[in-house]
């Protein structure tokens, strides 16, 4: 049924909710993941894996419950986000399980099988996703917590300073009985909330009340000061924790959101200049960074002498050996990478075993999530929603770029996880929350406007009735 | 706010595009380079992922493949009788690469050689498991065993050739080693190899191909051939112009003979029978350095020989007159490999025609179809048939009633020459015992042998070509003749 109304405002045409599309896609995502799981078992042991039924049921349950919650509480949400997340998470589980079977990795001292843990983390992630949808009836509520978010983000960022560094980076906190958490992943979301709330309030002041300086508009200190301070603090903390990927992520996200809020191109120039200065500055004293840059410039030069270079070379050879179509799941030797094979470098396993075709498919899946996020930002009707959506999807895009680009040798490696794919609880849980918020915003954005009150104009033109 | 949003969308799109382009660059453009990169362990893993083909002697495999328990290299090489065949096969180790036949025929043995392209393509469609091809050698198991048994605990080498084709029938070097002990990839393999490398007796040295010795009196055969070829002497039973005592040219040193033997103006046949130093020393001097080099060149000296395993070049150098005279009796700066002296004996036995020595008779695809068969080829014409027969008569006299009687085989004509090569400063070290010979039956000569024994433990007076080396040569020749019956 369609209600033809006047042309003055957005029509109350009942937009299709697309929930059935979403359901079909979730089923499809689960089916592909189960197929991948079976494939790994057949390739490695010549038989269907024993845990296949449990895995399939578990994944179907997660996807199904999430879908039902979306159907009930976010009826008009974007239909692609949930299936995409389910597919990536499901395939990630299959890949992690595949690496769990590697004898070479099992012999390595710092390796522990991670698939069953990852399934539990995925369940926690979906639970958080559901929690977001249930508790967050409207994303605009988050505006109220602008400054609380700021405090929370800073606490999350500072916490790892009190815990010992692991693998050269101080980005973990260890909670007895639960395990290690990477607060940076959560800080990413919380600080986006702060940026959105602050920029929404100050964006006019930032854009208009500015002085011209060397052809660029510089805002007043009292407008920009606080946000610049918080942002600089986060970056500094991250640099001291040597969590360079995340600091790059925060930086990029900040520039993007500032640009969107103020609509001033000068921010891009400003941001790029600052990032160049920052990068050179950090690289000049941080040995960790220098190693990474050396490894990036010529990975094979440091073979046998330089662990970072050697690992990068291993990763490149894994990609090269995969070639166009890959060796097939379970039939490659990406486990030669050893350290962090199932976390930072999991994309190399995709590259070797699923080949160029597989990696491109994965990149497109990520691209699709980003695209849906940006679409949500475009469709959102309130500036806060717009900023939050673009902040989250921009962060997602930058994270994928930094990780995949680092692993493929496009940029120096910085060490972050591929969202949903890599083994690691914090990453999976935080990204499910991120998807939850995006779904909430998209639901609000796509929800049909309430039928407008009959306007007097409309009454007047309705002359003839059959 | 939508305009910057659209721009951000484009920016995100560009990020993804950059990743896609990089991925294509990495996995399509650079794929081959990375796949075959020297650091890429996958190359090795794939190399050992299937069974290696075998090296075959007398129709039976002397090698095999064993599945390893640990590590990522699935199959390793094993040898059925390692020390016996190591001088032929070389080694093939997961950790230390390979040598000799295992190395040179690696393409066939792993199944990666282009000669197997058709076979590979076929099995790709039939879904057959990949396997390496086989290398069929020319070796004779009985002769090889006889050579090793004869050498026993002593250091030395034996090479037996088929004079008609150049096929290598035996290739022994002692002490030998078992390549199986370091075929794998473990710490133990590494230790075993270190032990072998440190061994003072150098068990991994292939003495038959890679060690050069002074040839001693066996070289007199070459000098005799040069004299006949250059027309210095025609009749082997006519008196030579050989005074006794004979003083080395440009010198006051008199060349000595071993004991009181009748060497003054002795005939060629007699001089070889009793091994006169004076006769052959003067002969070499009469011919001159240039002609001696020419003759040795024809026998294959002065360049490396590929069997296909490389053998060191045997040397007859440019030298001054007294050195050249001494070289004529094999006691100067001329040095030869055992293979080279076997080539000399085989050229004489084959009526002057020197055949290219080889040990790969056939290469087989995994399905046993031959992909390559060796055609015997002539390396050079060492001497005329007539002169070759004259040298044969002289060598047969040596075995009949000369220094080489220990090589006699009942019912078979055997020709040979002993040698006891002195070495060390002022002859201070224990000499090398040499023997070169060939056997002849009604259908020509089936085998020519060179034996060298460098026995540091034997009593000095016992070391002589006739005493130590000739029995070994006899056993090897007998083994070849018996196996043809």
Short mmCIF file of C-alpha atoms in Angstrom, two decimals, chain B:
data_model
loop_
_atom_site.label_atom_id
_atom_site.label_comp_id
_atom_site.label_asym_id
_atom_site.label_seq_id
_atom_site.Cartn_x
_atom_site.Cartn_y
_atom_site.Cartn_z
CA UNK B 1 27.50 17.96 5.35
CA UNK B 2 26.86 15.64 2.46
CA UNK B 3 29.48 17.04 0.12
CA UNK B 4 32.44 16.22 2.37
CA UNK B 5 30.78 12.88 3.12
CA UNK B 6 30.79 12.01 -0.55
CA UNK B 7 34.43 13.00 -0.73
CA UNK B 8 35.22 10.82 2.26
CA UNK B 9 33.41 7.99 0.53
CA UNK B 10 35.63 8.49 -2.49
CA UNK B 11 38.66 8.55 -0.22
CA UNK B 12 37.63 5.25 1.36
CA UNK B 13 37.09 3.86 -2.11
CA UNK B 14 40.59 4.93 -3.07
CA UNK B 15 42.03 3.19 -0.01
CA UNK B 16 40.30 -0.03 -1.05
CA UNK B 17 41.40 0.45 -4.64
CA UNK B 18 45.00 0.87 -3.51
CA UNK B 19 44.74 -2.41 -1.61
CA UNK B 20 43.24 -4.19 -4.60
CA UNK B 21 45.95 -2.90 -6.92
CA UNK B 22 48.68 -3.83 -4.47
CA UNK B 23 47.19 -7.28 -4.10
CA UNK B 24 47.19 -7.79 -7.86
CA UNK B 25 50.76 -6.60 -8.03
CA UNK B 26 51.77 -9.01 -5.30
CA UNK B 27 49.80 -12.08 -6.20
CA UNK B 28 49.74 -11.81 -9.95
CA UNK B 29 52.70 -9.80 -11.22
CA UNK B 30 55.24 -10.85 -8.59
CA UNK B 31 53.76 -14.29 -7.91
CA UNK B 32 56.33 -16.28 -9.89
CA UNK B 33 59.28 -14.42 -8.43
CA UNK B 34 58.02 -14.91 -4.88
CA UNK B 35 56.97 -18.52 -5.41
CA UNK B 36 60.43 -19.52 -6.55
CA UNK B 37 62.34 -17.18 -4.27
CA UNK B 38 65.44 -18.75 -2.81
CA UNK B 39 64.21 -18.09 0.72
CA UNK B 40 60.82 -19.61 0.04
CA UNK B 41 60.78 -22.81 2.01
CA UNK B 42 57.75 -23.97 0.05
CA UNK B 43 60.09 -24.81 -2.81
CA UNK B 44 61.89 -27.26 -0.56
CA UNK B 45 58.72 -28.55 1.02
CA UNK B 46 57.28 -29.28 -2.41
CA UNK B 47 60.58 -30.83 -3.45
CA UNK B 48 60.43 -33.38 -0.66
CA UNK B 49 56.66 -33.76 -0.70
CA UNK B 50 56.73 -36.78 -2.97
CA UNK B 51 58.96 -39.75 -3.48
CA UNK B 52 62.20 -39.17 -5.28
CA UNK B 53 62.95 -41.35 -8.27
CA UNK B 54 65.59 -44.03 -8.02
CA UNK B 55 69.08 -44.64 -9.29
CA UNK B 56 69.21 -48.07 -10.83
CA UNK B 57 72.06 -50.58 -11.14
CA UNK B 58 71.61 -53.94 -12.85
CA UNK B 59 67.87 -53.29 -13.06
CA UNK B 60 67.54 -52.86 -9.30
CA UNK B 61 67.16 -49.62 -7.39
CA UNK B 62 70.12 -48.82 -5.18
CA UNK B 63 68.25 -45.88 -3.65
CA UNK B 64 64.85 -45.34 -2.12
CA UNK B 65 62.70 -42.84 -0.30
CA UNK B 66 61.64 -43.00 3.31
CA UNK B 67 58.88 -41.07 4.97
CA UNK B 68 60.21 -38.94 7.79
CA UNK B 69 58.55 -38.74 11.16
CA UNK B 70 58.85 -35.07 11.90
CA UNK B 71 59.48 -31.81 10.12
CA UNK B 72 57.81 -30.54 7.01
CA UNK B 73 59.94 -32.43 4.50
CA UNK B 74 57.95 -35.57 3.99
CA UNK B 75 60.33 -37.89 2.17
CA UNK B 76 64.04 -38.29 2.56
CA UNK B 77 66.55 -40.19 0.49
CA UNK B 78 67.79 -43.59 1.59
CA UNK B 79 70.45 -45.79 0.00
CA UNK B 80 70.27 -49.56 0.02
CA UNK B 81 74.03 -49.95 0.41
CA UNK B 82 75.22 -46.43 1.05
CA UNK B 83 79.01 -46.75 1.32
CA UNK B 84 79.17 -49.04 -1.70
CA UNK B 85 77.33 -46.64 -3.98
CA UNK B 86 78.15 -43.24 -2.51
CA UNK B 87 81.01 -42.65 -4.99
CA UNK B 88 78.50 -43.15 -7.80
CA UNK B 89 75.35 -41.51 -6.50
CA UNK B 90 76.74 -38.78 -4.29
CA UNK B 91 74.39 -37.63 -1.58
CA UNK B 92 71.02 -35.94 -1.47
CA UNK B 93 70.23 -34.30 1.80
CA UNK B 94 67.25 -32.23 2.90
CA UNK B 95 69.59 -29.89 4.71
CA UNK B 96 72.80 -30.01 2.71
CA UNK B 97 71.69 -30.10 -0.91
CA UNK B 98 73.05 -32.85 -3.12
CA UNK B 99 76.10 -33.90 -5.08
CA UNK B 100 77.17 -35.93 -8.09
CA UNK B 101 74.44 -37.96 -9.83
CA UNK B 102 71.86 -37.04 -7.22
CA UNK B 103 72.59 -33.43 -8.00
CA UNK B 104 73.06 -33.58 -11.77
CA UNK B 105 70.01 -35.76 -12.35
CA UNK B 106 67.92 -33.88 -9.79
CA UNK B 107 65.41 -32.74 -12.40
CA UNK B 108 64.61 -36.31 -13.40
CA UNK B 109 64.71 -37.67 -9.86
CA UNK B 110 62.33 -35.01 -8.53
CA UNK B 111 60.18 -35.22 -11.62
CA UNK B 112 60.54 -31.53 -12.41
CA UNK B 113 62.72 -31.85 -15.50
CA UNK B 114 61.43 -30.56 -18.80
CA UNK B 115 62.10 -33.97 -20.31
CA UNK B 116 59.22 -35.18 -18.18
CA UNK B 117 56.87 -32.44 -19.30
CA UNK B 118 54.63 -34.77 -21.28
CA UNK B 119 54.48 -37.28 -18.48
CA UNK B 120 53.68 -34.57 -15.94
CA UNK B 121 50.93 -33.14 -18.08
CA UNK B 122 49.46 -36.59 -18.54
CA UNK B 123 49.42 -37.39 -14.84
CA UNK B 124 47.84 -34.02 -14.18
CA UNK B 125 44.80 -35.25 -16.08
CA UNK B 126 44.82 -38.77 -14.72
CA UNK B 127 45.25 -37.41 -11.20
CA UNK B 128 48.21 -39.66 -10.54
CA UNK B 129 50.42 -38.92 -7.56
CA UNK B 130 53.55 -37.08 -8.51
CA UNK B 131 56.72 -39.15 -8.50
CA UNK B 132 60.23 -38.71 -9.75
CA UNK B 133 61.74 -40.48 -12.72
CA UNK B 134 64.56 -43.00 -12.58
CA UNK B 135 68.17 -42.85 -13.65
CA UNK B 136 69.56 -46.11 -15.02
CA UNK B 137 73.32 -46.33 -14.62
CA UNK B 138 75.89 -48.31 -16.55
CA UNK B 139 77.40 -49.74 -13.39
CA UNK B 140 77.96 -53.40 -12.77
CA UNK B 141 77.04 -54.38 -9.24
CA UNK B 142 79.39 -57.34 -9.09
CA UNK B 143 82.35 -55.30 -10.32
CA UNK B 144 81.58 -52.55 -7.84
CA UNK B 145 81.40 -55.04 -5.00
CA UNK B 146 84.64 -56.69 -6.11
CA UNK B 147 86.34 -53.30 -6.18
CA UNK B 148 85.19 -52.44 -2.67
CA UNK B 149 86.07 -55.86 -1.33
CA UNK B 150 89.53 -55.57 -2.87
CA UNK B 151 90.18 -52.13 -1.48
CA UNK B 152 88.87 -53.19 1.91
CA UNK B 153 90.21 -51.03 4.71
CA UNK B 154 92.83 -49.44 2.50
CA UNK B 155 92.54 -45.96 1.04
CA UNK B 156 92.24 -45.97 -2.71
CA UNK B 157 90.07 -45.99 -5.79
CA UNK B 158 89.02 -48.27 -8.63
CA UNK B 159 87.55 -47.29 -11.98
CA UNK B 160 86.41 -49.89 -14.48
CA UNK B 161 85.28 -48.97 -17.99
CA UNK B 162 83.80 -50.79 -20.90
CA UNK B 163 86.41 -49.89 -23.56
CA UNK B 164 83.95 -50.33 -26.44
CA UNK B 165 81.39 -47.86 -25.19
CA UNK B 166 83.00 -45.88 -22.39
CA UNK B 167 80.39 -47.11 -19.92
CA UNK B 168 81.60 -46.93 -16.35
CA UNK B 169 81.29 -50.37 -14.77
CA UNK B 170 82.77 -49.70 -11.37
CA UNK B 171 83.58 -46.52 -9.53
CA UNK B 172 84.91 -47.18 -6.08
CA UNK B 173 86.57 -44.91 -3.57
CA UNK B 174 87.62 -45.88 -0.06
CA UNK B 175 87.12 -45.08 2.69
CA UNK B 176 83.52 -44.39 1.74
CA UNK B 177 80.59 -43.01 3.67
CA UNK B 178 76.90 -43.66 4.01
CA UNK B 179 74.98 -40.70 2.61
CA UNK B 180 71.91 -41.90 4.53
CA UNK B 181 73.34 -40.61 7.78
CA UNK B 182 72.80 -37.01 6.79
CA UNK B 183 69.94 -37.29 4.31
CA UNK B 184 67.49 -35.76 6.75
CA UNK B 185 67.08 -32.38 8.28
CA UNK B 186 67.76 -32.94 11.96
CA UNK B 187 70.50 -31.93 14.31
CA UNK B 188 71.79 -35.50 14.21
CA UNK B 189 72.15 -35.31 10.45
CA UNK B 190 74.15 -32.15 10.83
CA UNK B 191 76.42 -33.74 13.44
CA UNK B 192 76.98 -36.78 11.26
CA UNK B 193 77.97 -34.61 8.35
CA UNK B 194 80.35 -32.57 10.48
CA UNK B 195 81.97 -35.77 11.63
CA UNK B 196 82.48 -36.89 8.04
CA UNK B 197 83.88 -33.52 7.02
CA UNK B 198 86.35 -33.53 9.89
CA UNK B 199 87.50 -37.11 9.30
CA UNK B 200 91.19 -37.08 8.37
CA UNK B 201 90.68 -39.89 5.87
CA UNK B 202 88.30 -37.67 3.89
CA UNK B 203 85.62 -40.30 3.28
CA UNK B 204 83.54 -37.84 1.25
CA UNK B 205 86.34 -37.26 -1.25
CA UNK B 206 85.67 -39.17 -4.44
CA UNK B 207 89.17 -40.45 -5.06
CA UNK B 208 88.23 -42.03 -8.37
CA UNK B 209 87.28 -38.71 -9.94
CA UNK B 210 88.49 -35.86 -7.77
CA UNK B 211 91.95 -36.86 -6.59
CA UNK B 212 95.01 -36.74 -8.79
CA UNK B 213 98.00 -38.96 -8.14
CA UNK B 214 101.43 -39.26 -9.70
CA UNK B 215 100.83 -42.14 -12.13
CA UNK B 216 104.20 -43.80 -11.60
CA UNK B 217 105.22 -46.59 -13.97
CA UNK B 218 101.73 -47.06 -15.35
CA UNK B 219 102.46 -43.91 -17.31
CA UNK B 220 105.12 -45.78 -19.30
CA UNK B 221 102.26 -47.14 -21.39
CA UNK B 222 101.50 -43.59 -22.48
CA UNK B 223 105.15 -42.89 -23.22
CA UNK B 224 105.35 -46.09 -25.26
CA UNK B 225 102.25 -45.09 -27.19
CA UNK B 226 103.79 -41.67 -27.89
CA UNK B 227 107.02 -43.29 -29.12
CA UNK B 228 105.12 -45.58 -31.50
CA UNK B 229 102.78 -42.86 -32.71
CA UNK B 230 105.62 -40.47 -33.41
CA UNK B 231 107.72 -43.12 -35.17
CA UNK B 232 110.51 -43.02 -32.63
CA UNK B 233 110.32 -46.81 -32.53
CA UNK B 234 108.36 -49.18 -34.78
CA UNK B 235 109.17 -52.66 -33.68
CA UNK B 236 108.44 -53.49 -30.11
CA UNK B 237 110.89 -56.34 -30.23
CA UNK B 238 113.78 -54.36 -31.70
CA UNK B 239 116.51 -52.98 -29.48
CA UNK B 240 116.06 -49.42 -28.33
CA UNK B 241 118.81 -46.87 -28.05
CA UNK B 242 119.00 -46.90 -24.29
CA UNK B 243 122.36 -46.66 -22.57
CA UNK B 244 122.79 -47.70 -18.98
CA UNK B 245 123.50 -45.80 -16.82
CA UNK B 246 121.59 -42.88 -18.32
CA UNK B 247 122.04 -39.37 -17.04
CA UNK B 248 119.11 -37.00 -16.98
CA UNK B 249 119.54 -34.18 -19.52
CA UNK B 250 121.02 -30.87 -18.27
CA UNK B 251 121.97 -32.66 -15.10
CA UNK B 252 124.48 -34.95 -13.51
CA UNK B 253 121.85 -37.14 -11.86
CA UNK B 254 121.71 -40.69 -13.06
CA UNK B 255 118.26 -42.17 -13.45
CA UNK B 256 118.00 -45.37 -11.42
CA UNK B 257 116.10 -48.56 -12.16
CA UNK B 258 114.45 -50.63 -9.49
CA UNK B 259 117.04 -53.25 -8.82
CA UNK B 260 119.39 -54.83 -11.29
CA UNK B 261 117.16 -55.34 -14.31
CA UNK B 262 118.29 -55.81 -17.94
CA UNK B 263 117.52 -52.37 -19.30
CA UNK B 264 120.48 -51.52 -21.49
CA UNK B 265 119.15 -51.15 -25.05
CA UNK B 266 116.19 -53.29 -24.00
CA UNK B 267 113.33 -53.81 -26.45
CA UNK B 268 110.10 -51.96 -25.79
CA UNK B 269 108.38 -55.16 -24.77
CA UNK B 270 111.18 -56.08 -22.38
CA UNK B 271 111.45 -52.56 -20.98
CA UNK B 272 107.76 -52.52 -20.11
CA UNK B 273 107.86 -56.07 -18.79
CA UNK B 274 110.47 -55.24 -16.17
CA UNK B 275 109.53 -51.54 -16.00
CA UNK B 276 112.79 -49.83 -17.01
CA UNK B 277 113.01 -46.24 -15.88
CA UNK B 278 116.03 -45.47 -18.05
CA UNK B 279 114.45 -46.65 -21.29
CA UNK B 280 111.23 -44.69 -20.88
CA UNK B 281 112.88 -41.65 -19.34
CA UNK B 282 115.15 -41.31 -22.33
CA UNK B 283 112.22 -42.02 -24.67
CA UNK B 284 110.24 -39.13 -23.20
CA UNK B 285 113.30 -36.91 -23.51
CA UNK B 286 113.84 -37.98 -27.13
CA UNK B 287 110.22 -37.16 -27.98
CA UNK B 288 110.30 -33.85 -26.20
CA UNK B 289 107.75 -32.07 -24.02
CA UNK B 290 105.52 -30.95 -26.89
CA UNK B 291 104.97 -34.39 -28.37
CA UNK B 292 104.33 -35.88 -24.94
CA UNK B 293 101.68 -33.24 -24.29
CA UNK B 294 100.08 -33.95 -27.65
CA UNK B 295 99.87 -37.66 -26.86
CA UNK B 296 98.45 -37.10 -23.38
CA UNK B 297 95.89 -34.70 -24.85
CA UNK B 298 94.71 -37.52 -27.10
CA UNK B 299 94.24 -39.72 -24.06
CA UNK B 300 92.10 -37.03 -22.49
CA UNK B 301 94.59 -35.34 -20.19
CA UNK B 302 94.63 -31.63 -19.46
CA UNK B 303 90.91 -31.11 -19.31
CA UNK B 304 88.06 -32.04 -17.02
CA UNK B 305 86.01 -35.10 -17.88
CA UNK B 306 82.26 -35.15 -17.39
CA UNK B 307 80.82 -38.58 -16.78
CA UNK B 308 78.41 -36.60 -16.27
CA UNK B 309 79.86 -36.17 -12.78
CA UNK B 310 82.84 -33.89 -13.15
CA UNK B 311 86.28 -35.46 -12.83
CA UNK B 312 89.31 -33.32 -12.20
CA UNK B 313 91.62 -32.68 -15.12
CA UNK B 314 94.69 -34.88 -15.25
CA UNK B 315 97.78 -32.88 -15.98
CA UNK B 316 100.78 -33.29 -18.19
CA UNK B 317 102.32 -29.84 -17.93
CA UNK B 318 104.79 -27.88 -20.02
CA UNK B 319 108.12 -28.46 -18.37
CA UNK B 320 111.89 -28.38 -18.74
CA UNK B 321 113.86 -31.30 -20.14
CA UNK B 322 114.79 -33.20 -16.97
CA UNK B 323 111.27 -32.84 -15.61
CA UNK B 324 109.83 -33.98 -18.94
CA UNK B 325 112.11 -37.03 -18.87
CA UNK B 326 110.93 -37.87 -15.36
CA UNK B 327 107.31 -37.29 -16.37
CA UNK B 328 107.79 -40.01 -18.97
CA UNK B 329 108.03 -42.52 -16.13
CA UNK B 330 105.24 -40.82 -14.20
CA UNK B 331 107.40 -39.35 -11.49
CA UNK B 332 107.32 -35.61 -12.10
CA UNK B 333 104.64 -32.94 -12.09
CA UNK B 334 102.23 -34.97 -14.19
CA UNK B 335 99.26 -36.17 -12.18
CA UNK B 336 96.27 -38.25 -13.09
CA UNK B 337 92.96 -39.34 -11.73
CA UNK B 338 92.20 -43.06 -11.54
CA UNK B 339 89.48 -42.42 -14.16
CA UNK B 340 92.11 -41.03 -16.53
CA UNK B 341 94.35 -44.09 -16.25
CA UNK B 342 91.31 -46.31 -16.82
CA UNK B 343 90.67 -44.26 -19.97
CA UNK B 344 94.25 -44.88 -21.08
CA UNK B 345 93.88 -48.64 -20.59
CA UNK B 346 90.50 -48.68 -22.32
CA UNK B 347 91.73 -46.69 -25.33
CA UNK B 348 94.54 -49.19 -25.82
CA UNK B 349 92.19 -52.15 -25.33
CA UNK B 350 89.74 -50.63 -27.83
CA UNK B 351 92.40 -50.52 -30.55
CA UNK B 352 93.17 -46.88 -30.02
CA UNK B 353 89.68 -45.46 -29.92
CA UNK B 354 88.94 -43.54 -26.72
CA UNK B 355 85.27 -43.48 -25.82
CA UNK B 356 83.64 -40.80 -23.72
CA UNK B 357 83.19 -42.28 -20.23
CA UNK B 358 79.61 -42.13 -18.99
CA UNK B 359 77.50 -43.64 -16.27
CA UNK B 360 73.93 -42.67 -17.15
CA UNK B 361 72.62 -45.19 -19.64
CA UNK B 362 69.01 -44.10 -19.56
CA UNK B 363 66.59 -41.71 -17.95
CA UNK B 364 63.11 -42.97 -17.30
CA UNK B 365 59.84 -41.21 -16.75
CA UNK B 366 57.98 -42.26 -13.58
CA UNK B 367 56.06 -44.77 -15.70
CA UNK B 368 59.44 -46.32 -16.70
CA UNK B 369 59.27 -45.06 -20.29
CA UNK B 370 62.75 -43.99 -21.36
CA UNK B 371 63.05 -40.29 -22.06
CA UNK B 372 66.77 -40.39 -22.83
CA UNK B 373 69.15 -43.13 -23.90
CA UNK B 374 72.87 -42.59 -24.08
CA UNK B 375 74.61 -43.21 -27.40
CA UNK B 376 78.29 -44.06 -26.95
CA UNK B 377 80.49 -41.41 -28.50
CA UNK B 378 84.11 -41.30 -29.43
CA UNK B 379 86.15 -38.81 -27.43
CA UNK B 380 89.30 -39.07 -29.54
CA UNK B 381 91.56 -41.35 -31.51
CA UNK B 382 94.34 -41.90 -28.98
CA UNK B 383 96.55 -44.02 -31.23
CA UNK B 384 96.34 -46.03 -34.43
CA UNK B 385 94.89 -49.49 -34.29
CA UNK B 386 98.18 -51.00 -35.29
CA UNK B 387 100.09 -49.19 -32.56
CA UNK B 388 97.38 -49.96 -30.05
CA UNK B 389 97.80 -53.65 -30.75
CA UNK B 390 101.55 -53.30 -30.26
CA UNK B 391 101.00 -51.74 -26.86
CA UNK B 392 98.50 -54.48 -26.09
CA UNK B 393 101.14 -57.10 -26.83
CA UNK B 394 103.56 -55.32 -24.51
CA UNK B 395 100.98 -55.09 -21.72
CA UNK B 396 100.00 -58.71 -22.14
CA UNK B 397 103.65 -59.70 -21.70
CA UNK B 398 103.69 -57.74 -18.43
CA UNK B 399 100.88 -59.89 -17.08
CA UNK B 400 102.14 -63.14 -18.60
CA UNK B 401 105.64 -63.04 -17.18
CA UNK B 402 106.42 -59.54 -15.94
CA UNK B 403 105.59 -57.43 -12.94
CA UNK B 404 101.85 -57.94 -13.33
CA UNK B 405 101.48 -61.69 -12.96
CA UNK B 406 99.07 -61.24 -10.08
CA UNK B 407 96.43 -60.07 -12.56
CA UNK B 408 96.32 -63.29 -14.53
CA UNK B 409 92.87 -64.78 -15.09
CA UNK B 410 92.75 -68.36 -16.38
CA UNK B 411 91.37 -68.56 -19.89
CA UNK B 412 91.35 -64.80 -20.40
CA UNK B 413 93.95 -62.60 -22.07
CA UNK B 414 94.90 -59.84 -19.70
CA UNK B 415 97.12 -56.88 -20.40
CA UNK B 416 98.33 -54.59 -17.64
CA UNK B 417 100.95 -52.34 -16.18
CA UNK B 418 102.04 -51.92 -12.62
CA UNK B 419 103.13 -48.72 -11.01
CA UNK B 420 104.60 -47.74 -7.72
CA UNK B 421 104.47 -44.01 -7.56
CA UNK B 422 106.80 -42.36 -5.14
CA UNK B 423 105.63 -39.17 -3.56
CA UNK B 424 106.57 -36.72 -0.88
CA UNK B 425 109.72 -34.69 -0.67
CA UNK B 426 112.72 -36.90 -1.49
CA UNK B 427 110.42 -39.86 -1.67
CA UNK B 428 109.74 -39.58 2.05
CA UNK B 429 106.16 -40.81 2.08
CA UNK B 430 104.79 -44.20 1.36
CA UNK B 431 104.29 -44.77 -2.34
CA UNK B 432 101.02 -45.30 -4.19
CA UNK B 433 100.43 -48.70 -5.71
CA UNK B 434 98.97 -48.53 -9.19
CA UNK B 435 97.69 -51.07 -11.64
CA UNK B 436 96.01 -50.49 -14.97
CA UNK B 437 94.77 -53.35 -17.09
CA UNK B 438 92.22 -54.70 -19.49
CA UNK B 439 90.82 -58.12 -20.18
CA UNK B 440 90.17 -59.54 -23.61
CA UNK B 441 87.90 -62.35 -24.68
CA UNK B 442 86.96 -63.66 -28.10
CA UNK B 443 84.54 -60.83 -28.62
CA UNK B 444 86.95 -58.02 -27.83
CA UNK B 445 87.66 -56.34 -24.54
CA UNK B 446 84.78 -56.05 -22.08
CA UNK B 447 86.61 -54.21 -19.34
CA UNK B 448 89.53 -51.94 -18.56
CA UNK B 449 90.46 -51.09 -14.99
CA UNK B 450 92.60 -48.66 -13.10
CA UNK B 451 93.38 -49.28 -9.44
CA UNK B 452 95.22 -47.04 -7.05
CA UNK B 453 95.94 -47.91 -3.44
CA UNK B 454 97.38 -45.27 -1.19
CA UNK B 455 98.15 -47.40 1.79
CA UNK B 456 99.88 -45.61 4.55
CA UNK B 457 99.76 -48.61 6.83
CA UNK B 458 101.40 -51.25 4.71
CA UNK B 459 105.01 -52.09 5.09
CA UNK B 460 106.99 -50.01 2.63
CA UNK B 461 108.56 -52.93 0.84
CA UNK B 462 105.20 -54.58 0.35
CA UNK B 463 103.81 -51.66 -1.57
CA UNK B 464 103.97 -52.36 -5.22
CA UNK B 465 101.48 -52.14 -8.02
CA UNK B 466 101.86 -55.82 -8.73
CA UNK B 467 101.37 -56.89 -5.15
CA UNK B 468 98.64 -54.60 -3.86
CA UNK B 469 96.72 -53.28 -6.84
CA UNK B 470 96.86 -56.05 -9.42
CA UNK B 471 94.76 -58.57 -7.45
CA UNK B 472 92.02 -55.97 -7.08
CA UNK B 473 92.04 -55.26 -10.80
CA UNK B 474 91.91 -58.99 -11.48
CA UNK B 475 88.87 -59.49 -9.25
CA UNK B 476 87.03 -56.58 -10.85
CA UNK B 477 87.75 -57.82 -14.37
CA UNK B 478 86.74 -61.33 -13.40
CA UNK B 479 83.48 -60.03 -11.94
CA UNK B 480 82.67 -58.25 -15.20
CA UNK B 481 83.51 -61.28 -17.34
CA UNK B 482 81.58 -63.64 -15.06
CA UNK B 483 78.52 -61.42 -15.07
CA UNK B 484 78.45 -61.50 -18.86
CA UNK B 485 78.33 -65.30 -18.97
#
